Amino acid sequence: MALDRWIALVILMISLAYGYTAFFTMDEGLPPFMKFNAIWPSTFPKGLSVMAVICALIILLSPQKADAGPKAGDIDYRRLLDYKLGQATALLAMMVIYALALRPVGFLISTVAFLVISALILGERKLHILIPIAVIAAGVVWYLVQQVLGIYLRPLPFFMGTGG
Amino acid sequence: MLDGILIGLSTAFSLSNILMVIGGCLIGTFIGMLPGLGPMSIISIMIPVAISIGDPSAALILLAGVYYGAIFGGSTSSILINAPGVASTVATSFDGYPLARQGKAGKALTVAAISSFCGGSIGAILLMIFAPALASVALLFHSAEYFALMVVGLSAIAAFAGTGQVVKALLMTVLGLIMATVGEGALFNMPRFTMGIMDLQSGFGFITLAMAMFALPEALYLVLDPSRSKTEGGSNEIKDLRITKAEAKSIAPVIGRQSIQGFLIGVLPGAGATIASFLGYAVERNIAPKEEQKEFGKGAIKGLAAPESANNAACTGSFVPLLTLGIPGSGTTAILLGALIALNVSPGPRLMVDEPEIFWAVIISMYVGNLILLILNLPLIPYIAKVLAVPRNYLIPFIFFFTLMGAYIGQNNATELLILVGLGICATVLRFADYPLAPLLIGFILGSMLEDNFSRSMQLYDGLGFLMERPMTIGLLGLAAVLVILPSYRARRARLRQRGVADGD
């Protein structure tokens, strides 16, 4: 089965779960006075779930077209292993680690580590250039966000004060 | 209208707003030049900054500057290295890159800059004429008509964005609407579909979604396929920026025609700058004399002027439905709409009446933006083009970092970053399978407004009676049905005809 049909199948499942909630469980806790209204919190979602199920079923059940291959300049998912899949996965993992480390480790250290390790993953080896660039970038962004935009970003690890 | 223009002039020409336009144009040009980063990614990244400014006029002026700058930057990388930063400048590379290879990069950049300037300026004049007229008609609309109008907008977007795969685009639109129902809405004041997760109580963040739909997949594509960020092979030498009188004379009618055509295409929901640029190129190629037709694709300046004027005029045109009806016609204007909502501004026909300074300042700043791009960027291009030399190993981590920062600043919550990564992976997979992502974002942004207007109409008429009692509503819903059914019917007929030919009928 082609990828677009697998996706349609996943969306169909999500739509069915969404529709089940809208049709059967959502209105249970509704206060009695709201039940006299023409519109309930579930009214709109009910319509959406029906539409999503219909669209997903059309994609799933329509006759399979000849595979035209990827568009020019696009990535062919059928030969994904020919691309830099390892690097992409490692960078996504770095993003998750960064998200988890941002608060406890602090903005400055986690950002410098993220930028340096990401560049290393991509093949950069000139640490004497990379580290100063990462340190300057982290410092400048922290200053702009915290001091200019006024959005709190803990700069240092949690045991070294708030830095606010 | 004169009062409005004066208000707009005084707002747009305040020192801070002039700085916003200059800053926006420069940032947009710089980032837009980087291959693989489109205006949607750039605007998504810039939104937290714009929102933190607080002043809606200034924020919108900054974002509009970034938008124009990105289109301009995209043209520059198309011409110099044959790597269009944005889809709407792909047609620019057809003749721009051959010109650069002939050693005429400077001339090509000048033609592109002048065409963009004229396209944007003519578009802004047309916007000034059309927008107030459309807004005054839209003032007659009630919630039922608004609901129907949004359905028309969403159907048109699905029909255009789907390019033959309308059902896929429709499914994405509905998915966007479904995502908009997650969280505690203002309408019922009760959490819906949060699955007990506290972080979903306020729903999905629009900035996170915009980043996940556009910036992250684009960056992942750059990682997966290094050739996308390749910068070798082009002629980066920029010497003579002049064009001759004869050349100016030959491109003048092209610019005039394509500015008007591009603007009208931009006004249509879902069409946008990419279609305008390709159509502009095709039209000019077809109406050119036979000898000139042979030049197209080999370095014809008419072939460069056509898409450049058309795409800039279309960008301006796409502001018409946004500012007058509150309906975004493209992914980029959907992001701008989200930014406006975040700034407590409701675009629509009341915008011109209630907040004329925002409405007119945006229009006036479009002139200013175009002018700044022309006078500031053209002499700076040889220096700005140095950004093309940034190595991929440095560029990609920074794109990822700014994507993360954008989502974090938008919500001030580290969980948002995990949601960003999850949604970004989903968006990349959807892109692999050719599911259009702009309809999803537009559906998400319009979702709460659509439900709001639908619910108000239901309450007023105590049910679905409004569908029968308001002829304009039923007419608009009929139009929406036609918009969805017609392209599918045509595609089916074309398929059947093709099969017939293949079978030897």
XYZ file of C-alpha atoms in Angstrom:
669
model
C 0.000 0.000 0.000
C 1.329 3.456 -0.922
C 2.358 5.882 1.825
C -0.543 8.266 1.172
C -2.997 5.436 1.864
C -1.229 4.477 5.079
C -1.508 8.108 6.141
C -5.195 8.155 5.199
C -5.656 4.999 7.296
C -3.980 6.622 10.326
C -6.097 9.766 9.916
C -9.199 7.567 9.598
C -8.362 5.946 12.950
C -7.804 9.348 14.564
C -11.065 10.654 13.076
C -12.980 7.627 14.362
C -11.596 8.119 17.873
C -12.368 11.845 17.625
C -15.877 11.104 16.346
C -16.479 8.540 19.096
C -15.582 11.155 21.721
C -17.803 13.765 20.048
C -20.819 11.489 19.552
C -20.754 9.357 22.694
C -18.706 10.719 25.573
C -18.392 14.475 25.254
C -21.908 15.538 26.196
C -22.073 13.399 29.352
C -20.828 16.163 31.639
C -22.854 18.891 29.942
C -24.821 21.057 32.406
C -28.619 20.629 31.962
C -29.217 24.263 30.918
C -26.838 23.826 27.953
C -28.850 20.876 26.707
C -31.643 23.273 25.657
C -29.284 25.126 23.328
C -29.306 24.554 19.582
C -25.562 24.171 19.678
C -23.504 21.954 21.968
C -19.728 21.759 22.322
C -19.886 18.512 20.357
C -21.937 19.824 17.404
C -19.082 21.155 15.313
C -16.675 18.262 16.091
C -19.404 15.782 15.074
C -19.604 17.359 11.618
C -15.819 17.485 11.315
C -15.392 13.827 12.250
C -17.915 12.754 9.596
C -16.156 14.868 6.954
C -12.722 13.548 7.926
C -13.926 9.931 7.813
C -15.465 10.466 4.347
C -12.303 12.122 2.938
C -10.009 9.454 4.427
C -12.233 6.658 3.051
C -12.235 8.217 -0.439
C -8.426 8.227 -0.448
C -8.267 4.700 0.931
C -10.835 3.170 -1.401
C -10.257 5.078 -4.636
C -8.566 3.014 -7.361
C -4.788 2.969 -7.072
C -3.143 5.326 -9.552
C 0.111 4.534 -11.302
C 2.980 5.731 -9.134
C 4.326 8.873 -10.762
C 7.361 8.991 -8.462
C 8.518 12.048 -6.569
C 8.246 15.540 -8.015
C 11.449 17.135 -9.307
C 13.508 18.362 -6.373
C 11.456 16.422 -3.837
C 12.632 13.546 -1.684
C 11.720 10.024 -2.761
C 10.598 8.288 0.421
C 10.869 4.884 -1.299
C 14.653 5.157 -1.207
C 14.945 7.054 2.044
C 18.061 5.103 3.008
C 19.932 6.729 0.110
C 19.589 10.071 1.891
C 21.246 11.271 5.098
C 18.654 9.572 7.282
C 21.102 8.958 10.150
C 22.000 12.649 10.378
C 18.339 13.690 10.258
C 17.395 11.236 13.022
C 20.364 12.312 15.162
C 19.382 15.987 14.772
C 15.792 15.220 15.762
C 17.105 13.378 18.810
C 19.233 16.444 19.606
C 16.120 18.611 19.457
C 14.339 16.355 21.939
C 17.377 16.355 24.257
C 17.569 20.144 23.965
C 13.890 20.459 24.882
C 14.389 18.282 27.960
C 17.638 19.989 28.998
C 16.649 23.613 28.435
C 15.190 24.224 31.907
C 17.472 22.116 34.152
C 20.752 22.794 32.320
C 20.000 26.402 31.431
C 19.841 28.191 28.092
C 23.495 29.025 27.546
C 25.047 25.603 28.116
C 22.285 23.659 26.372
C 22.307 25.997 23.351
C 26.079 25.906 22.927
C 25.998 22.104 23.273
C 23.113 21.840 20.769
C 24.803 24.003 18.132
C 28.229 22.350 18.512
C 26.973 18.742 18.578
C 24.559 19.352 15.674
C 27.381 20.753 13.544
C 29.589 17.803 14.522
C 26.811 15.422 13.454
C 26.742 17.172 10.091
C 30.477 16.638 9.691
C 32.013 19.896 10.918
C 35.387 19.381 12.579
C 36.765 22.934 12.995
C 36.044 23.252 16.703
C 38.173 26.377 17.057
C 35.677 28.198 14.797
C 32.551 26.327 15.812
C 32.733 26.808 19.583
C 33.284 30.614 19.528
C 30.412 31.003 17.011
C 28.100 28.878 19.182
C 29.048 30.780 22.359
C 28.557 34.189 20.728
C 25.237 33.136 19.135
C 23.896 31.731 22.425
C 24.937 34.877 24.295
C 23.450 37.262 21.738
C 20.155 35.346 21.505
C 19.884 35.112 25.294
C 20.477 38.856 25.612
C 17.912 39.689 22.916
C 15.233 37.351 24.280
C 15.694 38.044 27.975
C 16.729 41.692 28.030
C 15.176 43.136 24.863
C 12.018 41.030 24.447
C 11.620 40.525 28.201
C 10.907 36.779 27.955
C 12.384 34.774 30.818
C 15.109 32.297 29.847
C 17.118 30.714 32.669
C 20.722 31.180 31.464
C 22.517 28.825 33.869
C 21.783 25.412 35.452
C 19.077 25.331 38.136
C 21.572 25.053 41.029
C 23.337 28.260 39.969
C 20.451 30.700 40.514
C 17.657 31.978 38.260
C 19.629 34.604 36.430
C 16.449 36.564 35.981
C -10.065 57.225 1.653
C -7.872 60.349 1.786
C -8.199 60.440 5.578
C -7.165 56.806 5.718
C -4.138 57.423 3.514
C -3.087 60.313 5.777
C -3.474 58.133 8.874
C -1.494 55.406 7.138
C 1.229 57.840 6.093
C 1.634 59.200 9.619
C 1.781 55.695 11.116
C 4.000 54.126 8.438
C 6.413 57.055 8.401
C 7.037 57.123 12.142
C 10.706 56.465 12.830
C 10.081 53.154 14.576
C 7.929 51.830 11.722
C 10.434 52.914 9.089
C 13.047 50.972 11.039
C 10.656 47.996 11.120
C 10.304 48.036 7.320
C 14.039 48.380 6.789
C 14.797 45.662 9.352
C 12.108 43.359 7.960
C 13.255 43.785 4.352
C 16.907 43.174 5.233
C 16.192 40.134 7.429
C 13.818 38.744 4.806
C 16.361 39.248 2.019
C 19.158 37.634 4.015
C 17.190 34.582 5.071
C 15.161 34.342 1.858
C 18.381 33.969 -0.048
C 19.304 30.793 1.811
C 18.256 27.900 -0.395
C 15.410 25.876 1.027
C 13.962 28.496 3.347
C 10.686 29.932 2.110
C 8.764 32.996 3.311
C 6.498 30.801 5.437
C 9.463 29.427 7.391
C 10.989 32.877 7.754
C 7.758 34.530 8.864
C 7.090 31.664 11.323
C 10.525 32.228 12.836
C 9.948 36.002 13.017
C 6.454 35.879 14.552
C 7.529 35.627 18.213
C 9.682 38.714 17.694
C 6.804 40.579 16.019
C 4.335 39.618 18.744
C 6.695 40.717 21.486
C 6.789 44.194 19.904
C 3.201 44.561 21.084
C 2.113 47.228 18.588
C 0.038 45.499 15.871
C 0.864 48.073 13.170
C 4.587 47.767 13.788
C 4.383 43.959 13.982
C 2.474 43.658 10.721
C 4.759 46.149 8.995
C 7.785 44.123 10.129
C 6.259 40.848 8.931
C 5.160 42.336 5.588
C 8.740 43.628 5.139
C 10.103 40.165 5.907
C 7.646 38.681 3.387
C 8.743 41.017 0.565
C 12.377 40.707 1.508
C 12.147 36.905 1.409
C 10.640 36.960 -2.074
C 13.387 39.365 -3.180
C 16.090 37.210 -1.566
C 14.621 34.113 -3.212
C 14.980 35.773 -6.616
C 18.619 36.586 -5.912
C 19.543 32.984 -5.112
C 17.519 31.829 -8.151
C 19.522 34.119 -10.398
C 22.954 33.647 -8.877
C 23.033 29.942 -8.048
C 19.918 28.486 -9.674
C 18.608 27.532 -6.195
C 15.240 29.231 -5.671
C 14.808 29.967 -1.977
C 11.035 29.977 -2.502
C 8.661 28.210 -4.897
C 7.407 31.492 -6.303
C 10.866 32.327 -7.657
C 11.399 29.046 -9.499
C 10.225 30.680 -12.749
C 12.747 33.470 -12.109
C 15.595 30.989 -12.478
C 14.439 29.934 -15.984
C 15.977 33.049 -17.520
C 17.747 34.648 -14.557
C 20.312 31.878 -14.120
C 21.230 31.668 -17.846
C 21.756 35.460 -17.744
C 24.071 35.083 -14.740
C 26.007 32.328 -16.550
C 26.479 34.709 -19.477
C 28.185 37.101 -17.042
C 25.118 39.359 -16.820
C 24.237 38.665 -13.174
C 24.164 42.385 -12.374
C 21.757 43.131 -15.219
C 19.557 40.189 -14.196
C 19.411 41.398 -10.591
C 18.516 44.925 -11.729
C 15.709 43.659 -13.975
C 14.441 41.487 -11.116
C 14.579 44.352 -8.610
C 12.835 46.848 -10.910
C 10.169 44.329 -11.917
C 9.566 43.383 -8.269
C 9.351 47.035 -7.289
C 6.864 47.853 -10.046
C 4.829 44.675 -9.390
C 4.642 45.408 -5.675
C 3.826 49.090 -6.166
C 1.118 48.521 -8.789
C -0.262 45.783 -6.540
C -0.341 48.183 -3.591
C -2.238 50.788 -5.646
C -4.769 48.152 -6.715
C -5.049 46.993 -3.100
C -5.787 50.564 -2.061
C -8.593 50.750 -4.637
C -10.120 47.291 -4.180
C -9.774 46.653 -0.465
C -12.062 49.446 0.819
C -14.732 48.552 -1.776
C -14.665 44.889 -0.789
C -14.641 45.763 2.902
C -17.758 47.924 2.534
C -19.607 45.034 0.835
C -18.423 42.642 3.525
C -19.833 44.946 6.204
C -23.295 43.762 5.130
C -22.392 40.196 6.114
C -23.800 38.488 9.226
C -22.371 35.513 11.073
C -24.161 33.072 8.716
C -22.575 34.700 5.661
C -19.213 34.774 7.396
C -19.493 31.087 8.136
C -20.380 30.411 4.481
C -17.625 32.719 3.260
C -15.038 30.880 5.321
C -16.299 27.580 3.914
C -15.857 29.075 0.411
C -12.334 30.227 1.312
C -11.359 26.838 2.703
C -12.867 24.996 -0.283
C -11.060 27.276 -2.730
C -7.791 26.738 -0.890
C -8.321 22.970 -0.948
C -9.241 23.089 -4.647
C -6.168 25.123 -5.633
C -3.657 23.691 -3.194
C -4.668 20.134 -4.051
C -3.616 20.484 -7.730
C -5.636 17.508 -8.856
C -5.720 15.896 -5.420
C -8.568 17.869 -3.938
C -9.567 15.145 -1.461
C -6.096 15.143 0.073
C -6.223 18.927 0.469
C -9.744 18.702 1.900
C -8.629 16.062 4.389
C -5.775 18.331 5.464
C -8.194 21.261 5.870
C -10.526 19.172 8.022
C -7.540 17.931 10.049
C -6.587 21.566 10.675
C -10.155 22.311 11.788
C -10.074 19.257 14.080
C -6.812 20.464 15.638
C -8.419 23.863 16.257
C -11.103 22.226 18.430
C -8.510 20.858 20.861
C -8.309 22.794 24.113
C -10.443 25.202 26.027
C -12.203 27.457 23.528
C -13.738 30.798 24.399
C -17.113 29.677 23.125
C -18.033 26.924 25.581
C -15.453 27.492 28.277
C -14.813 23.784 28.675
C -11.807 21.697 27.627
C -12.323 19.460 24.615
C -10.165 16.587 23.324
C -7.291 17.317 25.723
C -7.042 13.657 26.850
C -6.337 14.999 30.329
C -3.009 16.519 29.249
C -2.527 19.856 30.988
C -0.341 21.248 28.214
C -3.153 20.756 25.697
C -5.578 22.775 27.850
C -4.844 25.909 25.832
C -4.790 23.979 22.558
C -2.037 23.725 19.987
C 0.095 26.849 19.682
C -0.249 28.392 16.259
C 3.438 29.367 16.088
C 4.468 25.826 16.990
C 2.167 24.461 14.312
C 3.441 26.934 11.701
C 7.069 26.036 12.524
C 6.264 22.327 12.508
C 4.454 22.513 9.185
C 6.973 24.620 7.270
C 10.295 25.436 8.948
C 11.113 22.000 10.379
C 10.313 19.855 7.293
C 12.260 22.323 5.149
C 15.272 22.035 7.470
C 14.953 18.228 7.557
C 14.883 18.174 3.747
C 18.137 20.165 3.759
C 19.706 17.548 6.048
C 18.378 14.576 4.090
C 19.423 15.918 0.700
C 22.645 17.984 0.878
C 22.330 18.975 -2.795
C 19.436 21.286 -1.831
C 21.847 23.634 -0.073
C 24.556 23.412 -2.719
C 25.950 26.766 -3.663
C 28.546 25.915 -6.282
C 28.154 26.208 -10.017
C 26.807 29.707 -10.384
C 28.423 32.941 -11.282
C 28.631 35.040 -8.148
C 30.454 37.837 -9.877
C 28.228 40.907 -9.897
C 29.606 43.751 -11.926
C 27.461 45.920 -14.158
C 24.032 46.635 -12.682
C 22.833 48.899 -15.529
C 20.135 48.166 -18.090
C 19.791 49.941 -21.454
C 16.912 52.187 -22.521
C 15.836 49.661 -25.148
C 15.713 46.907 -22.526
C 13.681 49.086 -20.177
C 11.270 49.842 -23.028
C 10.842 46.189 -23.911
C 10.060 45.053 -20.361
C 7.731 47.952 -19.462
C 4.558 46.419 -21.024
C 5.431 43.001 -19.560
C 5.672 44.523 -16.091
C 2.363 46.375 -16.536
C 0.460 43.297 -17.735
C 1.940 40.901 -15.224
C 1.453 43.248 -12.279
C -2.292 43.373 -12.934
C -2.583 39.661 -13.729
C -0.450 38.728 -10.721
C -2.519 40.906 -8.414
C -5.787 39.336 -9.561
C -4.365 35.821 -9.088
C -3.113 36.792 -5.640
C -6.607 37.883 -4.606
C -7.980 34.389 -5.316
C -7.768 32.197 -2.228
C -5.264 29.399 -2.652
C -3.740 30.630 -5.913
C -0.902 32.854 -4.694
C 2.527 33.956 -5.881
C 3.754 30.604 -7.225
C 0.868 30.144 -9.654
C 1.057 33.846 -10.588
C 4.754 33.609 -11.462
C 4.410 30.466 -13.593
C 1.306 31.765 -15.338
C 2.978 35.140 -15.917
C 5.966 33.426 -17.500
C 3.783 31.188 -19.673
C 1.554 34.057 -20.862
C 4.505 36.272 -21.827
C 6.210 33.406 -23.614
C 3.063 32.652 -25.603
C 2.352 36.222 -26.660
C 5.967 37.052 -27.547
C 6.946 37.180 -31.246
C 8.248 33.893 -32.674
C 11.944 34.955 -32.617
C 11.701 36.124 -29.003
C 9.975 32.908 -27.941
C 13.163 31.018 -28.794
C 15.073 33.216 -26.337
C 12.871 32.215 -23.386
C 14.759 29.854 -21.124
C 18.110 31.015 -22.495
C 18.345 34.408 -20.810
C 15.426 36.528 -22.051
C 14.909 39.596 -19.869
C 11.171 39.488 -20.608
C 11.150 35.973 -19.178
C 12.763 37.336 -16.041
C 10.582 40.437 -15.708
C 7.291 38.514 -16.061
C 7.482 36.169 -13.031
C 9.178 38.808 -10.896
C 6.424 41.408 -11.355
C 3.693 38.765 -11.125
C 4.884 37.190 -7.865
C 5.289 40.506 -6.054
C 1.903 41.775 -7.250
C 0.350 38.467 -6.145
C 1.889 38.840 -2.671
C 0.169 42.220 -2.397
C -3.053 40.818 -3.834
C -3.139 38.092 -1.188
C -3.548 40.840 1.420
C -6.960 41.780 -0.022
C -8.970 38.818 1.370
C -6.874 38.899 4.560
C -7.456 42.554 5.390
C -11.030 42.869 4.123
C -12.620 39.511 4.909
C -10.241 38.089 7.505
C -9.717 35.062 5.245
C -6.146 34.164 4.337
C -5.594 33.252 0.713
C -2.249 31.505 1.223
C -0.124 29.796 3.836
C 1.896 32.968 4.357
C -1.135 35.177 4.892
C -2.559 32.474 7.194
C 0.533 32.868 9.366
C 0.082 36.654 9.283
C -3.564 36.203 10.302
C -2.465 34.052 13.224
C -0.019 36.779 14.262
C -2.768 39.409 14.101
C -5.117 37.298 16.206
C -2.308 36.820 18.742
C -2.023 40.621 18.838
C -5.770 40.941 19.537
C -6.558 42.361 16.107
C -9.408 40.811 14.107
C -8.882 41.336 10.393
C -12.096 41.701 8.432
C -14.361 44.463 7.184
C -14.420 46.107 10.633
C -10.641 46.480 10.618
C -10.817 49.460 8.263
C -13.482 51.121 10.399
C -12.247 50.229 13.888
C -8.501 50.326 13.400
C -7.781 52.386 10.267
C -4.215 53.092 11.364
C -3.364 49.364 11.083
C -5.201 48.882 7.796
C -3.687 51.882 6.039
C -0.267 51.683 7.641
C 0.152 48.186 6.207
C -0.807 49.371 2.718
C 1.445 52.448 2.840
C 4.311 50.423 4.270
C 4.072 48.136 1.242
C 5.121 51.059 -0.946
C 7.862 51.897 1.507
C 8.979 48.258 1.646
C 9.191 48.030 -2.125
C 11.090 51.287 -2.329
C 13.514 50.198 0.375
C 14.118 46.885 -1.348
C 14.989 48.786 -4.509
C 17.203 51.536 -3.146
C 18.796 49.708 -0.258
C 19.146 46.144 -1.459
C 20.270 46.621 -5.033
C 23.594 48.285 -4.199
C 23.996 45.932 -1.246
C 23.356 42.763 -3.251
C 27.038 41.935 -3.892
C 27.569 41.995 -0.103
C 24.307 40.319 0.870
C 25.089 37.567 -1.653
C 27.996 36.568 0.614
C 25.389 34.865 2.813
C 25.267 32.188 0.126
C 28.742 31.188 1.230
C 27.583 30.125 4.739
C 28.539 26.436 5.013
C 25.703 23.928 5.388
C 27.216 22.525 8.607
C 26.700 25.904 10.293
C 23.501 26.900 8.543
C 21.407 23.840 9.410
C 21.985 23.789 13.224
C 21.035 27.473 13.301
C 17.810 26.868 11.361
C 16.891 24.106 13.840
C 17.844 26.337 16.753
C 15.740 29.287 15.549
C 12.809 26.952 14.929
C 13.073 25.702 18.523
C 13.453 29.208 19.869
C 10.431 30.433 17.942
C 8.216 27.758 19.480
C 9.674 28.304 22.944
C 9.304 32.077 22.904
C 5.773 31.777 21.536
C 4.539 29.639 24.457
C 7.336 29.908 27.055
C 7.003 26.191 27.643
C 9.572 23.432 27.017
C 6.817 20.865 26.319
C 5.988 22.940 23.263
C 9.371 21.935 21.834
C 8.474 18.238 22.105
C 5.123 18.948 20.416
C 7.058 20.832 17.713
C 9.350 17.875 17.024
C 6.407 15.417 16.964
C 4.324 17.557 14.629
C 7.386 18.345 12.497
C 8.023 14.625 11.910
C 4.324 14.131 11.015
C 4.492 17.108 8.619
C 7.612 15.720 6.929
C 5.919 12.344 6.400
C 2.824 14.114 5.042
C 5.074 16.007 2.644
C 6.696 12.769 1.468
C 3.239 11.539 0.458
C 2.366 14.824 -1.271
C -0.282 15.965 1.227
C -0.442 19.792 1.036
C 0.321 21.408 4.394
C -0.912 24.970 3.852
C -4.614 23.923 3.979
C -3.985 22.303 7.377
C -2.581 25.501 8.831
C -5.298 27.656 7.260
C -7.964 25.272 8.587
C -6.391 25.471 12.041
C -6.305 29.271 12.036
C -9.825 29.681 10.688
C -11.204 26.836 12.834
C -12.235 28.799 15.894
C -13.691 31.659 13.820
C -15.603 29.187 11.675
C -17.062 27.448 14.721
C -17.810 30.767 16.363
C -19.811 32.054 13.380
C -21.519 28.703 12.859
C -22.547 28.547 16.531
C -23.824 32.115 16.540
C -25.953 31.426 13.466
C -27.270 28.197 15.023
C -28.210 30.060 18.204
C -29.870 32.935 16.339
C -31.971 30.639 14.170
C -32.311 27.894 16.792
C -30.860 25.315 14.443
C -29.826 25.013 10.827
C -32.648 27.326 9.671
C -30.131 29.988 8.672
C -29.141 27.846 5.704
C -32.610 28.214 4.199
C -33.504 31.709 5.321
C -30.442 33.552 4.117
C -30.084 33.346 0.333
C -26.546 34.715 0.318
C -25.462 31.974 2.731
C -26.957 29.217 0.615
C -25.428 30.804 -2.515
C -21.970 30.898 -0.945
C -22.248 27.307 0.291
C -23.315 26.283 -3.234
C -20.233 28.019 -4.590
C -18.075 26.134 -2.073
C -19.556 22.826 -3.269
C -18.849 23.754 -6.903
C -15.265 24.693 -6.003
C -14.682 21.258 -4.524
C -16.611 19.166 -7.040
C -15.538 20.852 -10.288
C -11.762 20.210 -10.101
C -12.368 16.599 -9.004
C -14.813 16.097 -11.879
C -12.369 17.634 -14.369
C -9.474 15.545 -13.069
C -11.622 12.394 -13.316
C -12.698 13.240 -16.867
C -9.091 13.919 -17.878
C -8.048 10.572 -16.376
C -10.824 8.719 -18.197
C -9.940 10.451 -21.474
C -6.287 9.551 -21.005
C -7.212 5.954 -20.290
C -9.385 5.987 -23.412
C -6.443 7.202 -25.503
C -4.179 4.595 -23.945
C -6.731 1.873 -24.704
C -6.831 3.037 -28.290
C -10.409 4.441 -28.209
